[in-house]
mmCIF file of N, CA and C in Angstrom:
data_model
loop_
_atom_site.group_PDB
_atom_site.id
_atom_site.type_symbol
_atom_site.label_atom_id
_atom_site.label_comp_id
_atom_site.label_asym_id
_atom_site.label_seq_id
_atom_site.Cartn_x
_atom_site.Cartn_y
_atom_site.Cartn_z
ATOM 1 N N MET A 1 0.605 -1.145 0.269
ATOM 2 C CA MET A 1 0.246 -0.087 -0.113
ATOM 3 C C MET A 1 0.982 1.318 -0.004
ATOM 4 N N LYS A 2 2.237 1.312 0.713
ATOM 5 C CA LYS A 2 2.776 2.544 0.968
ATOM 6 C C LYS A 2 3.470 2.700 -0.644
ATOM 7 N N SER A 3 3.946 1.905 -1.469
ATOM 8 C CA SER A 3 4.424 1.742 -2.635
ATOM 9 C C SER A 3 3.634 2.510 -3.503
ATOM 10 N N LEU A 4 2.079 2.249 -3.463
ATOM 11 C CA LEU A 4 1.460 2.598 -4.095
ATOM 12 C C LEU A 4 1.197 4.384 -4.186
ATOM 13 N N TYR A 5 1.219 4.691 -2.574
ATOM 14 C CA TYR A 5 1.270 5.995 -2.464
ATOM 15 C C TYR A 5 2.355 6.660 -2.854
ATOM 16 N N LYS A 6 3.536 6.202 -2.718
ATOM 17 C CA LYS A 6 4.758 6.853 -3.036
ATOM 18 C C LYS A 6 4.435 7.051 -4.291
ATOM 19 N N ALA A 7 4.185 6.278 -5.295
ATOM 20 C CA ALA A 7 4.056 6.271 -6.821
ATOM 21 C C ALA A 7 3.201 7.462 -6.706
ATOM 22 N N GLN A 8 1.702 7.343 -6.143
ATOM 23 C CA GLN A 8 0.932 8.601 -6.450
ATOM 24 C C GLN A 8 1.472 9.887 -6.208
ATOM 25 N N SER A 9 2.036 9.928 -4.973
ATOM 26 C CA SER A 9 2.643 11.176 -4.701
ATOM 27 C C SER A 9 3.990 11.493 -5.899
ATOM 28 N N ARG A 10 4.504 10.919 -6.018
ATOM 29 C CA ARG A 10 5.885 11.088 -7.162
ATOM 30 C C ARG A 10 5.139 11.544 -8.336
ATOM 31 N N GLN A 11 4.170 10.865 -8.759
ATOM 32 C CA GLN A 11 3.209 11.304 -9.972
ATOM 33 C C GLN A 11 2.430 12.614 -9.371
ATOM 34 N N GLU A 12 2.046 12.964 -8.652
ATOM 35 C CA GLU A 12 1.518 14.386 -7.870
ATOM 36 C C GLU A 12 2.529 15.374 -7.986
ATOM 37 N N ALA A 13 3.565 15.049 -7.517
ATOM 38 C CA ALA A 13 4.874 15.779 -7.612
ATOM 39 C C ALA A 13 5.259 16.044 -9.080
ATOM 40 N N LYS A 14 5.576 15.580 -9.724
ATOM 41 C CA LYS A 14 5.869 15.906 -11.273
ATOM 42 C C LYS A 14 4.758 16.609 -11.610
ATOM 43 N N ARG A 15 3.696 16.391 -11.651
ATOM 44 C CA ARG A 15 2.415 17.162 -12.029
ATOM 45 C C ARG A 15 2.757 18.607 -11.756
ATOM 46 N N MET A 16 2.829 18.542 -10.453
ATOM 47 C CA MET A 16 2.771 20.220 -9.523
ATOM 48 C C MET A 16 4.322 20.664 -10.268
ATOM 49 N N ILE A 17 5.289 20.295 -10.488
ATOM 50 C CA ILE A 17 6.533 20.789 -11.173
ATOM 51 C C ILE A 17 6.485 21.318 -12.661
ATOM 52 N N ARG A 18 5.406 20.618 -13.368
ATOM 53 C CA ARG A 18 5.307 20.817 -14.870
ATOM 54 C C ARG A 18 4.123 22.037 -14.597
ATOM 55 N N GLN A 19 3.329 21.864 -13.917
ATOM 56 C CA GLN A 19 2.202 22.922 -13.823
ATOM 57 C C GLN A 19 2.944 24.199 -13.366
ATOM 58 N N ARG A 20 4.016 24.542 -12.627
ATOM 59 C CA ARG A 20 4.573 25.726 -12.184
ATOM 60 C C ARG A 20 5.708 26.162 -13.437
ATOM 61 N N VAL A 21 6.322 25.408 -14.087
ATOM 62 C CA VAL A 21 7.163 25.367 -15.232
ATOM 63 C C VAL A 21 6.033 25.759 -16.150
ATOM 64 N N LEU A 22 5.088 25.442 -16.679
ATOM 65 C CA LEU A 22 3.845 26.063 -17.398
ATOM 66 C C LEU A 22 3.186 27.532 -17.114
ATOM 67 N N ALA A 23 3.166 27.614 -15.867
ATOM 68 C CA ALA A 23 2.505 28.828 -15.325
ATOM 69 C C ALA A 23 3.703 30.035 -15.234
ATOM 70 N N GLY A 24 4.862 29.752 -15.082
ATOM 71 C CA GLY A 24 5.989 30.470 -15.234
ATOM 72 C C GLY A 24 6.085 30.764 -16.822
ATOM 73 N N LEU A 25 5.876 30.074 -17.612
ATOM 74 C CA LEU A 25 6.107 30.657 -18.867
ATOM 75 C C LEU A 25 4.929 31.428 -19.505
ATOM 76 N N PHE A 26 3.754 31.094 -18.832
ATOM 77 C CA PHE A 26 2.491 31.779 -19.319
ATOM 78 C C PHE A 26 2.508 33.171 -18.642
ATOM 79 N N ALA A 27 2.647 33.127 -17.166
ATOM 80 C CA ALA A 27 2.886 34.601 -16.805
ATOM 81 C C ALA A 27 3.935 35.580 -17.710
ATOM 82 N N THR A 28 5.379 34.700 -18.293
ATOM 83 C CA THR A 28 6.079 35.527 -18.918
ATOM 84 C C THR A 28 5.617 36.229 -20.449
ATOM 85 N N LEU A 29 4.578 35.190 -20.961
ATOM 86 C CA LEU A 29 3.942 35.467 -22.100
ATOM 87 C C LEU A 29 2.959 36.735 -21.791
ATOM 88 N N LEU A 30 2.141 36.421 -20.839
ATOM 89 C CA LEU A 30 1.403 37.651 -20.568
ATOM 90 C C LEU A 30 2.034 38.815 -20.283
ATOM 91 N N GLY A 31 3.208 38.757 -19.472
ATOM 92 C CA GLY A 31 3.684 39.936 -18.787
ATOM 93 C C GLY A 31 4.279 40.697 -19.891
ATOM 94 N N THR A 32 4.908 39.944 -21.236
ATOM 95 C CA THR A 32 5.786 40.635 -22.046
ATOM 96 C C THR A 32 4.345 40.988 -23.288
ATOM 97 N N GLY A 33 2.980 40.868 -23.149
ATOM 98 C CA GLY A 33 2.013 40.926 -24.085
ATOM 99 C C GLY A 33 1.480 42.275 -23.525
ATOM 100 N N VAL A 34 1.197 42.736 -21.988
ATOM 101 C CA VAL A 34 0.639 43.624 -21.395
ATOM 102 C C VAL A 34 1.684 44.511 -21.155
ATOM 103 N N SER A 35 2.891 44.467 -21.178
ATOM 104 C CA SER A 35 3.418 45.535 -20.683
ATOM 105 C C SER A 35 3.841 46.687 -21.592
ATOM 106 N N GLY A 36 3.131 47.766 -21.653
ATOM 107 C CA GLY A 36 3.107 48.949 -22.393
ATOM 108 C C GLY A 36 4.321 49.872 -22.814
ATOM 109 N N CYS A 37 5.625 48.964 -22.352
ATOM 110 C CA CYS A 37 6.712 49.986 -22.234
ATOM 111 C C CYS A 37 7.521 49.891 -23.453
ATOM 112 N N ASP A 38 7.612 48.570 -24.570
ATOM 113 C CA ASP A 38 8.454 48.527 -25.822
ATOM 114 C C ASP A 38 6.963 48.911 -26.521
ATOM 115 N N THR A 39 7.348 49.365 -27.714
ATOM 116 C CA THR A 39 6.858 49.458 -28.874
ATOM 117 C C THR A 39 7.804 48.485 -30.140
ATOM 118 N N THR A 40 7.006 47.896 -30.626
ATOM 119 C CA THR A 40 7.291 46.746 -31.674
ATOM 120 C C THR A 40 6.849 46.876 -32.756
ATOM 121 N N ALA A 41 7.307 46.401 -33.746
ATOM 122 C CA ALA A 41 6.881 46.404 -35.416
ATOM 123 C C ALA A 41 5.113 46.437 -35.467
ATOM 124 N N SER A 42 4.678 45.329 -34.662
ATOM 125 C CA SER A 42 3.133 44.844 -34.660
ATOM 126 C C SER A 42 2.409 46.126 -34.338
ATOM 127 N N ASP A 43 3.243 46.898 -33.539
ATOM 128 C CA ASP A 43 2.278 48.288 -33.004
ATOM 129 C C ASP A 43 2.341 49.341 -34.151
ATOM 130 N N VAL A 44 3.603 49.493 -34.690
ATOM 131 C CA VAL A 44 3.781 50.508 -35.537
ATOM 132 C C VAL A 44 2.767 50.154 -36.613
ATOM 133 N N ALA A 45 2.629 48.973 -37.161
ATOM 134 C CA ALA A 45 1.839 48.257 -38.403
ATOM 135 C C ALA A 45 0.367 48.385 -38.270
ATOM 136 N N GLY A 46 -0.148 48.687 -37.023
ATOM 137 C CA GLY A 46 -1.400 48.147 -36.489
ATOM 138 C C GLY A 46 -2.214 47.065 -36.217
ATOM 139 N N THR A 47 -1.366 46.052 -36.007
ATOM 140 C CA THR A 47 -1.422 44.547 -35.876
ATOM 141 C C THR A 47 -1.418 44.339 -34.665
ATOM 142 N N ASN A 48 -2.297 43.450 -34.163
ATOM 143 C CA ASN A 48 -1.899 42.784 -32.957
ATOM 144 C C ASN A 48 -1.592 41.337 -32.872
ATOM 145 N N LEU A 49 0.005 41.145 -33.850
ATOM 146 C CA LEU A 49 0.549 39.972 -33.692
ATOM 147 C C LEU A 49 1.631 39.769 -32.388
ATOM 148 N N PHE A 50 1.979 38.695 -32.493
ATOM 149 C CA PHE A 50 3.092 38.430 -31.301
ATOM 150 C C PHE A 50 4.163 38.895 -31.474
ATOM 151 N N THR A 51 5.097 39.416 -30.872
ATOM 152 C CA THR A 51 6.545 39.506 -30.808
ATOM 153 C C THR A 51 7.313 38.581 -31.238
ATOM 154 N N GLY A 52 8.422 38.499 -31.362
ATOM 155 C CA GLY A 52 9.349 37.291 -31.693
ATOM 156 C C GLY A 52 9.516 36.480 -30.322
ATOM 157 N N VAL A 53 9.715 37.142 -29.274
ATOM 158 C CA VAL A 53 9.684 36.778 -27.739
ATOM 159 C C VAL A 53 8.439 36.113 -27.498
ATOM 160 N N GLU A 54 7.104 36.493 -27.803
ATOM 161 C CA GLU A 54 5.997 35.976 -27.077
ATOM 162 C C GLU A 54 5.684 34.615 -28.015
ATOM 163 N N TRP A 55 6.255 34.704 -29.510
ATOM 164 C CA TRP A 55 5.796 33.537 -30.058
ATOM 165 C C TRP A 55 6.756 32.286 -29.535
ATOM 166 N N TYR A 56 7.858 32.638 -29.270
ATOM 167 C CA TYR A 56 8.856 31.888 -28.749
ATOM 168 C C TYR A 56 8.320 31.005 -27.622
ATOM 169 N N ILE A 57 7.890 32.049 -26.546
ATOM 170 C CA ILE A 57 7.383 31.561 -25.161
ATOM 171 C C ILE A 57 5.791 30.389 -25.395
ATOM 172 N N ALA A 58 5.256 31.567 -26.432
ATOM 173 C CA ALA A 58 3.990 30.580 -26.874
ATOM 174 C C ALA A 58 4.152 29.136 -27.582
ATOM 175 N N LEU A 59 5.139 29.088 -28.236
ATOM 176 C CA LEU A 59 5.557 27.720 -28.901
ATOM 177 C C LEU A 59 6.436 26.884 -27.996
ATOM 178 N N ASP A 60 6.915 27.269 -27.106
ATOM 179 C CA ASP A 60 8.056 26.715 -25.829
ATOM 180 C C ASP A 60 6.665 26.145 -24.875
ATOM 181 N N VAL A 61 5.460 26.545 -24.669
ATOM 182 C CA VAL A 61 4.755 26.549 -23.708
ATOM 183 C C VAL A 61 3.857 24.942 -24.797
ATOM 184 N N VAL A 62 3.543 25.082 -25.927
ATOM 185 C CA VAL A 62 2.789 24.153 -26.745
ATOM 186 C C VAL A 62 3.778 22.862 -26.644
ATOM 187 N N SER A 63 5.180 23.107 -27.082
ATOM 188 C CA SER A 63 5.970 22.059 -27.134
ATOM 189 C C SER A 63 6.067 21.054 -25.836
ATOM 190 N N ILE A 64 5.981 22.214 -24.419
ATOM 191 C CA ILE A 64 6.073 21.410 -23.057
ATOM 192 C C ILE A 64 5.017 20.663 -23.045
ATOM 193 N N ILE A 65 3.645 21.012 -23.170
ATOM 194 C CA ILE A 65 2.420 20.385 -22.859
ATOM 195 C C ILE A 65 2.354 19.039 -24.001
ATOM 196 N N ASN A 66 2.886 18.957 -25.170
ATOM 197 C CA ASN A 66 2.737 18.064 -25.976
ATOM 198 C C ASN A 66 3.801 16.847 -25.882
ATOM 199 N N THR A 67 4.893 17.411 -25.716
ATOM 200 C CA THR A 67 6.304 16.513 -25.544
ATOM 201 C C THR A 67 7.352 16.533 -24.284
ATOM 202 N N ASP A 68 7.202 17.110 -23.380
ATOM 203 C CA ASP A 68 7.816 17.671 -21.883
ATOM 204 C C ASP A 68 9.044 17.773 -22.420
ATOM 205 N N LYS A 69 9.389 18.575 -23.693
ATOM 206 C CA LYS A 69 10.789 19.267 -24.005
ATOM 207 C C LYS A 69 10.253 20.881 -24.085
ATOM 208 N N THR A 70 11.537 21.485 -24.028
ATOM 209 C CA THR A 70 11.501 22.914 -24.558
ATOM 210 C C THR A 70 11.628 22.913 -26.169
ATOM 211 N N LEU A 71 11.806 23.961 -26.691
ATOM 212 C CA LEU A 71 12.089 23.787 -28.258
ATOM 213 C C LEU A 71 13.898 23.968 -28.083
ATOM 214 N N VAL A 72 14.281 24.172 -27.036
ATOM 215 C CA VAL A 72 16.142 23.971 -26.703
ATOM 216 C C VAL A 72 16.367 22.641 -26.710
ATOM 217 N N ASP A 73 15.594 22.017 -25.831
ATOM 218 C CA ASP A 73 15.811 20.480 -25.655
ATOM 219 C C ASP A 73 15.628 19.702 -26.885
ATOM 220 N N HIS A 74 14.633 20.284 -27.727
ATOM 221 C CA HIS A 74 14.536 19.357 -28.951
ATOM 222 C C HIS A 74 15.930 19.726 -30.094
ATOM 223 N N VAL A 75 16.557 21.035 -29.961
ATOM 224 C CA VAL A 75 17.585 21.144 -30.576
ATOM 225 C C VAL A 75 18.839 20.254 -30.090
ATOM 226 N N VAL A 76 18.835 20.507 -28.790
ATOM 227 C CA VAL A 76 20.005 19.413 -27.984
ATOM 228 C C VAL A 76 19.714 17.843 -28.380
ATOM 229 N N SER A 77 18.700 17.611 -28.411
ATOM 230 C CA SER A 77 18.341 16.076 -28.722
ATOM 231 C C SER A 77 18.882 15.937 -30.054
ATOM 232 N N LEU A 78 18.260 16.638 -31.253
ATOM 233 C CA LEU A 78 18.794 16.404 -32.512
ATOM 234 C C LEU A 78 20.100 16.742 -32.757
ATOM 235 N N SER A 79 20.832 17.297 -32.107
ATOM 236 C CA SER A 79 22.150 17.454 -32.355
ATOM 237 C C SER A 79 23.239 16.391 -31.695
ATOM 238 N N THR A 80 22.967 15.776 -30.574
ATOM 239 C CA THR A 80 23.554 14.951 -29.730
ATOM 240 C C THR A 80 23.172 13.167 -30.218
ATOM 241 N N GLY A 81 21.668 13.502 -30.709
ATOM 242 C CA GLY A 81 21.116 11.639 -30.780
ATOM 243 C C GLY A 81 20.792 11.328 -29.583
ATOM 244 N N ARG A 82 20.551 11.770 -28.542
ATOM 245 C CA ARG A 82 19.758 11.466 -27.433
ATOM 246 C C ARG A 82 18.798 12.073 -26.877
ATOM 247 N N ASP A 83 17.707 11.552 -26.045
ATOM 248 C CA ASP A 83 16.513 12.119 -25.762
ATOM 249 C C ASP A 83 16.856 12.905 -24.334
ATOM 250 N N CYS A 84 17.442 14.211 -24.615
ATOM 251 C CA CYS A 84 17.310 15.094 -23.581
ATOM 252 C C CYS A 84 16.004 15.820 -23.172
ATOM 253 N N SER A 85 15.586 16.411 -21.750
ATOM 254 C CA SER A 85 14.748 17.057 -21.500
ATOM 255 C C SER A 85 14.748 17.985 -19.974
ATOM 256 N N THR A 86 14.426 19.324 -19.912
ATOM 257 C CA THR A 86 14.429 20.089 -18.810
ATOM 258 C C THR A 86 13.638 19.602 -17.957
ATOM 259 N N ILE A 87 12.332 19.121 -18.551
ATOM 260 C CA ILE A 87 11.281 18.386 -17.341
ATOM 261 C C ILE A 87 11.849 17.506 -16.704
ATOM 262 N N ARG A 88 12.595 16.595 -17.374
ATOM 263 C CA ARG A 88 13.401 15.432 -16.541
ATOM 264 C C ARG A 88 14.434 15.701 -15.457
ATOM 265 N N LYS A 89 15.054 16.732 -15.762
ATOM 266 C CA LYS A 89 16.026 17.439 -15.029
ATOM 267 C C LYS A 89 15.452 17.814 -13.588
ATOM 268 N N ILE A 90 14.055 18.892 -13.782
ATOM 269 C CA ILE A 90 13.728 19.091 -12.774
ATOM 270 C C ILE A 90 13.127 17.900 -12.003
ATOM 271 N N ASP A 91 12.767 17.112 -12.916
ATOM 272 C CA ASP A 91 11.905 15.667 -11.746
ATOM 273 C C ASP A 91 13.245 15.586 -11.088
ATOM 274 N N GLY A 92 14.203 15.574 -11.402
ATOM 275 C CA GLY A 92 15.641 15.044 -10.447
ATOM 276 C C GLY A 92 16.319 14.009 -11.164
ATOM 277 N N LYS A 93 15.911 13.590 -12.671
ATOM 278 C CA LYS A 93 16.903 12.813 -13.256
ATOM 279 C C LYS A 93 17.919 13.055 -14.068
ATOM 280 N N SER A 94 18.478 12.589 -15.009
ATOM 281 C CA SER A 94 19.477 13.044 -15.679
ATOM 282 C C SER A 94 19.069 13.703 -17.044
ATOM 283 N N TYR A 95 19.742 14.986 -17.475
ATOM 284 C CA TYR A 95 18.900 15.840 -18.503
ATOM 285 C C TYR A 95 18.903 15.120 -19.794
ATOM 286 N N CYS A 96 19.803 14.311 -20.239
ATOM 287 C CA CYS A 96 19.638 13.297 -21.234
ATOM 288 C C CYS A 96 19.490 11.750 -21.097
ATOM 289 N N LYS A 97 18.755 10.890 -21.607
ATOM 290 C CA LYS A 97 18.499 9.640 -21.127
ATOM 291 C C LYS A 97 19.338 9.002 -22.008
ATOM 292 N N LYS A 98 20.344 8.018 -20.839
ATOM 293 C CA LYS A 98 21.172 7.067 -21.179
ATOM 294 C C LYS A 98 20.999 6.117 -22.469
ATOM 295 N N ASP A 99 21.682 5.740 -23.514
ATOM 296 C CA ASP A 99 21.286 4.862 -24.446
ATOM 297 C C ASP A 99 21.068 3.896 -23.672
ATOM 298 N N PRO A 100 20.133 2.752 -24.067
ATOM 299 C CA PRO A 100 19.720 1.656 -23.616
ATOM 300 C C PRO A 100 20.884 0.282 -23.998
ATOM 301 N N VAL A 101 20.913 -0.273 -23.381
ATOM 302 C CA VAL A 101 22.261 -1.515 -23.590
ATOM 303 C C VAL A 101 21.335 -2.267 -24.479
ATOM 304 N N PRO A 102 21.681 -2.925 -25.726
ATOM 305 C CA PRO A 102 20.975 -3.482 -26.522
ATOM 306 C C PRO A 102 20.966 -5.208 -25.750
ATOM 307 N N GLU A 103 20.254 -5.845 -26.002
ATOM 308 C CA GLU A 103 19.880 -7.364 -25.490
ATOM 309 C C GLU A 103 20.343 -8.001 -26.395
ATOM 310 N N PRO A 104 21.411 -8.928 -26.224
ATOM 311 C CA PRO A 104 22.164 -10.153 -27.281
ATOM 312 C C PRO A 104 21.006 -10.980 -27.421
ATOM 313 N N PRO A 105 21.009 -11.374 -29.034
ATOM 314 C CA PRO A 105 20.068 -12.083 -29.422
ATOM 315 C C PRO A 105 19.960 -13.796 -28.688
ATOM 316 N N LEU A 106 18.600 -14.342 -28.580
ATOM 317 C CA LEU A 106 18.700 -15.509 -28.207
ATOM 318 C C LEU A 106 18.424 -16.494 -29.074
ATOM 319 N N TYR A 107 18.853 -17.627 -29.051
ATOM 320 C CA TYR A 107 19.058 -18.717 -30.189
ATOM 321 C C TYR A 107 18.101 -19.582 -29.400
ATOM 322 N N CYS A 108 17.069 -20.393 -29.780
ATOM 323 C CA CYS A 108 15.881 -21.087 -29.005
ATOM 324 C C CYS A 108 16.094 -22.453 -29.880
ATOM 325 N N TYR A 109 16.073 -23.627 -29.149
ATOM 326 C CA TYR A 109 16.127 -24.783 -29.894
ATOM 327 C C TYR A 109 14.724 -25.853 -29.161
ATOM 328 N N ARG A 110 14.168 -26.567 -29.942
ATOM 329 C CA ARG A 110 13.120 -27.640 -29.734
ATOM 330 C C ARG A 110 13.997 -28.734 -29.247
ATOM 331 N N THR A 111 13.630 -29.271 -27.874
ATOM 332 C CA THR A 111 14.405 -29.977 -27.095
ATOM 333 C C THR A 111 12.983 -31.141 -27.129
ATOM 334 N N LEU A 112 13.301 -32.253 -26.273
ATOM 335 C CA LEU A 112 12.469 -33.524 -26.399
ATOM 336 C C LEU A 112 11.110 -32.789 -25.453
ATOM 337 N N ALA A 113 10.922 -32.225 -24.435
ATOM 338 C CA ALA A 113 9.703 -31.912 -23.856
ATOM 339 C C ALA A 113 9.544 -30.063 -23.901
ATOM 340 N N SER A 114 10.644 -29.630 -24.115
ATOM 341 C CA SER A 114 10.091 -27.860 -24.186
ATOM 342 C C SER A 114 11.165 -27.378 -25.313
ATOM 343 N N VAL A 115 11.123 -26.063 -25.367
ATOM 344 C CA VAL A 115 12.509 -25.377 -25.926
ATOM 345 C C VAL A 115 13.413 -24.463 -25.094
ATOM 346 N N SER A 116 14.580 -24.968 -25.569
ATOM 347 C CA SER A 116 15.828 -24.298 -24.570
ATOM 348 C C SER A 116 16.461 -23.228 -25.616
ATOM 349 N N CYS A 117 16.806 -22.215 -24.604
ATOM 350 C CA CYS A 117 17.166 -20.881 -25.382
ATOM 351 C C CYS A 117 18.588 -20.784 -25.055
ATOM 352 N N TYR A 118 19.813 -20.145 -25.622
ATOM 353 C CA TYR A 118 20.993 -20.085 -25.591
ATOM 354 C C TYR A 118 21.285 -18.519 -25.934
ATOM 355 N N ARG A 119 22.547 -18.170 -25.439
ATOM 356 C CA ARG A 119 22.985 -16.694 -26.035
ATOM 357 C C ARG A 119 23.811 -16.813 -27.082
ATOM 358 N N THR A 120 24.465 -18.217 -27.465
ATOM 359 C CA THR A 120 25.146 -18.325 -28.177
ATOM 360 C C THR A 120 24.566 -19.556 -29.456
ATOM 361 N N PRO A 121 24.575 -19.345 -30.941
ATOM 362 C CA PRO A 121 23.842 -20.427 -31.820
ATOM 363 C C PRO A 121 24.391 -21.442 -31.698
ATOM 364 N N ASP A 122 23.609 -22.701 -31.407
ATOM 365 C CA ASP A 122 23.766 -24.208 -31.398
ATOM 366 C C ASP A 122 25.288 -24.478 -30.588
ATOM 367 N N PRO A 123 25.203 -24.350 -29.330
ATOM 368 C CA PRO A 123 26.296 -24.373 -28.392
ATOM 369 C C PRO A 123 27.203 -25.749 -28.410
ATOM 370 N N TYR A 124 25.657 -26.869 -28.787
ATOM 371 C CA TYR A 124 26.405 -28.231 -28.671
ATOM 372 C C TYR A 124 26.545 -28.786 -30.025
ATOM 373 N N ASN A 125 26.445 -28.199 -31.197
ATOM 374 C CA ASN A 125 26.755 -28.254 -32.613
ATOM 375 C C ASN A 125 26.384 -30.010 -33.048
ATOM 376 N N THR A 126 24.475 -29.501 -32.553
ATOM 377 C CA THR A 126 23.663 -30.844 -32.767
ATOM 378 C C THR A 126 23.355 -30.622 -34.338
ATOM 379 N N GLY A 127 23.550 -29.236 -34.717
ATOM 380 C CA GLY A 127 22.844 -29.081 -36.141
ATOM 381 C C GLY A 127 21.193 -28.805 -36.436
ATOM 382 N N ALA A 128 20.724 -28.516 -34.894
ATOM 383 C CA ALA A 128 19.151 -28.224 -35.011
ATOM 384 C C ALA A 128 18.930 -26.850 -35.476
ATOM 385 N N GLN A 129 17.803 -26.797 -35.802
ATOM 386 C CA GLN A 129 17.055 -25.749 -36.188
ATOM 387 C C GLN A 129 16.469 -24.590 -35.335
ATOM 388 N N THR A 130 16.867 -23.246 -35.528
ATOM 389 C CA THR A 130 16.370 -22.612 -34.486
ATOM 390 C C THR A 130 14.975 -22.421 -34.683
ATOM 391 N N VAL A 131 14.105 -22.260 -33.331
ATOM 392 C CA VAL A 131 12.624 -21.850 -33.450
ATOM 393 C C VAL A 131 12.165 -20.537 -33.005
ATOM 394 N N ASP A 132 11.102 -20.290 -33.255
ATOM 395 C CA ASP A 132 10.761 -18.561 -32.850
ATOM 396 C C ASP A 132 10.073 -18.701 -31.464
ATOM 397 N N TRP A 133 10.749 -18.410 -30.499
ATOM 398 C CA TRP A 133 10.571 -18.701 -29.033
ATOM 399 C C TRP A 133 11.208 -17.470 -28.353
ATOM 400 N N PRO A 134 10.024 -17.047 -27.577
ATOM 401 C CA PRO A 134 8.642 -17.134 -27.379
ATOM 402 C C PRO A 134 7.969 -16.763 -28.830
ATOM 403 N N PRO A 135 6.807 -17.282 -28.974
ATOM 404 C CA PRO A 135 6.285 -17.446 -30.270
ATOM 405 C C PRO A 135 5.716 -15.764 -30.846
ATOM 406 N N THR A 136 5.637 -15.172 -30.094
ATOM 407 C CA THR A 136 5.359 -13.496 -30.708
ATOM 408 C C THR A 136 6.810 -12.751 -30.824
ATOM 409 N N ARG A 137 7.822 -13.183 -30.310
ATOM 410 C CA ARG A 137 8.942 -12.586 -30.376
ATOM 411 C C ARG A 137 9.332 -11.549 -31.862
ATOM 412 N N SER A 138 8.972 -12.141 -32.677
ATOM 413 C CA SER A 138 9.427 -11.961 -34.274
ATOM 414 C C SER A 138 7.645 -11.189 -34.829
ATOM 415 N N ARG A 139 6.495 -11.642 -34.334
ATOM 416 C CA ARG A 139 5.594 -11.066 -34.809
ATOM 417 C C ARG A 139 5.179 -9.806 -34.385
ATOM 418 N N SER A 140 4.328 -9.229 -34.898
ATOM 419 C CA SER A 140 3.572 -8.095 -34.771
ATOM 420 C C SER A 140 2.445 -8.549 -34.145
ATOM 421 N N LEU A 141 1.914 -7.967 -33.289
ATOM 422 C CA LEU A 141 0.526 -8.641 -32.602
ATOM 423 C C LEU A 141 -0.732 -7.442 -33.118
#
């Protein structure tokens, strides 16, 4: 029961952190749009378009909501080839995910009563044919 409570509280903490980050970005977006101190090209032209900073913040908020990554995180992920996220770093994990260690292939052979699997092909040189085991390993469901 405790582990279920810990998992729920951990998820709740992640949700709260994400909400705070998004609220901060949204407040920044609103603050730049409401402050009357700067004159932009859109003010001169008489249109109500966002400034470049406002567009960046708006797109950043949309990106965080949909992918849990900022726009900078997407650029870093593309340049390094790894999955990097500021939200993951805020959660206390590493900024970029570690590359998964590939599993070595299994070679399975039919025996008298069942199927035996080995890490090396035909370890006893019996000349047996490999079988697909478990049965759904190479087939899509």
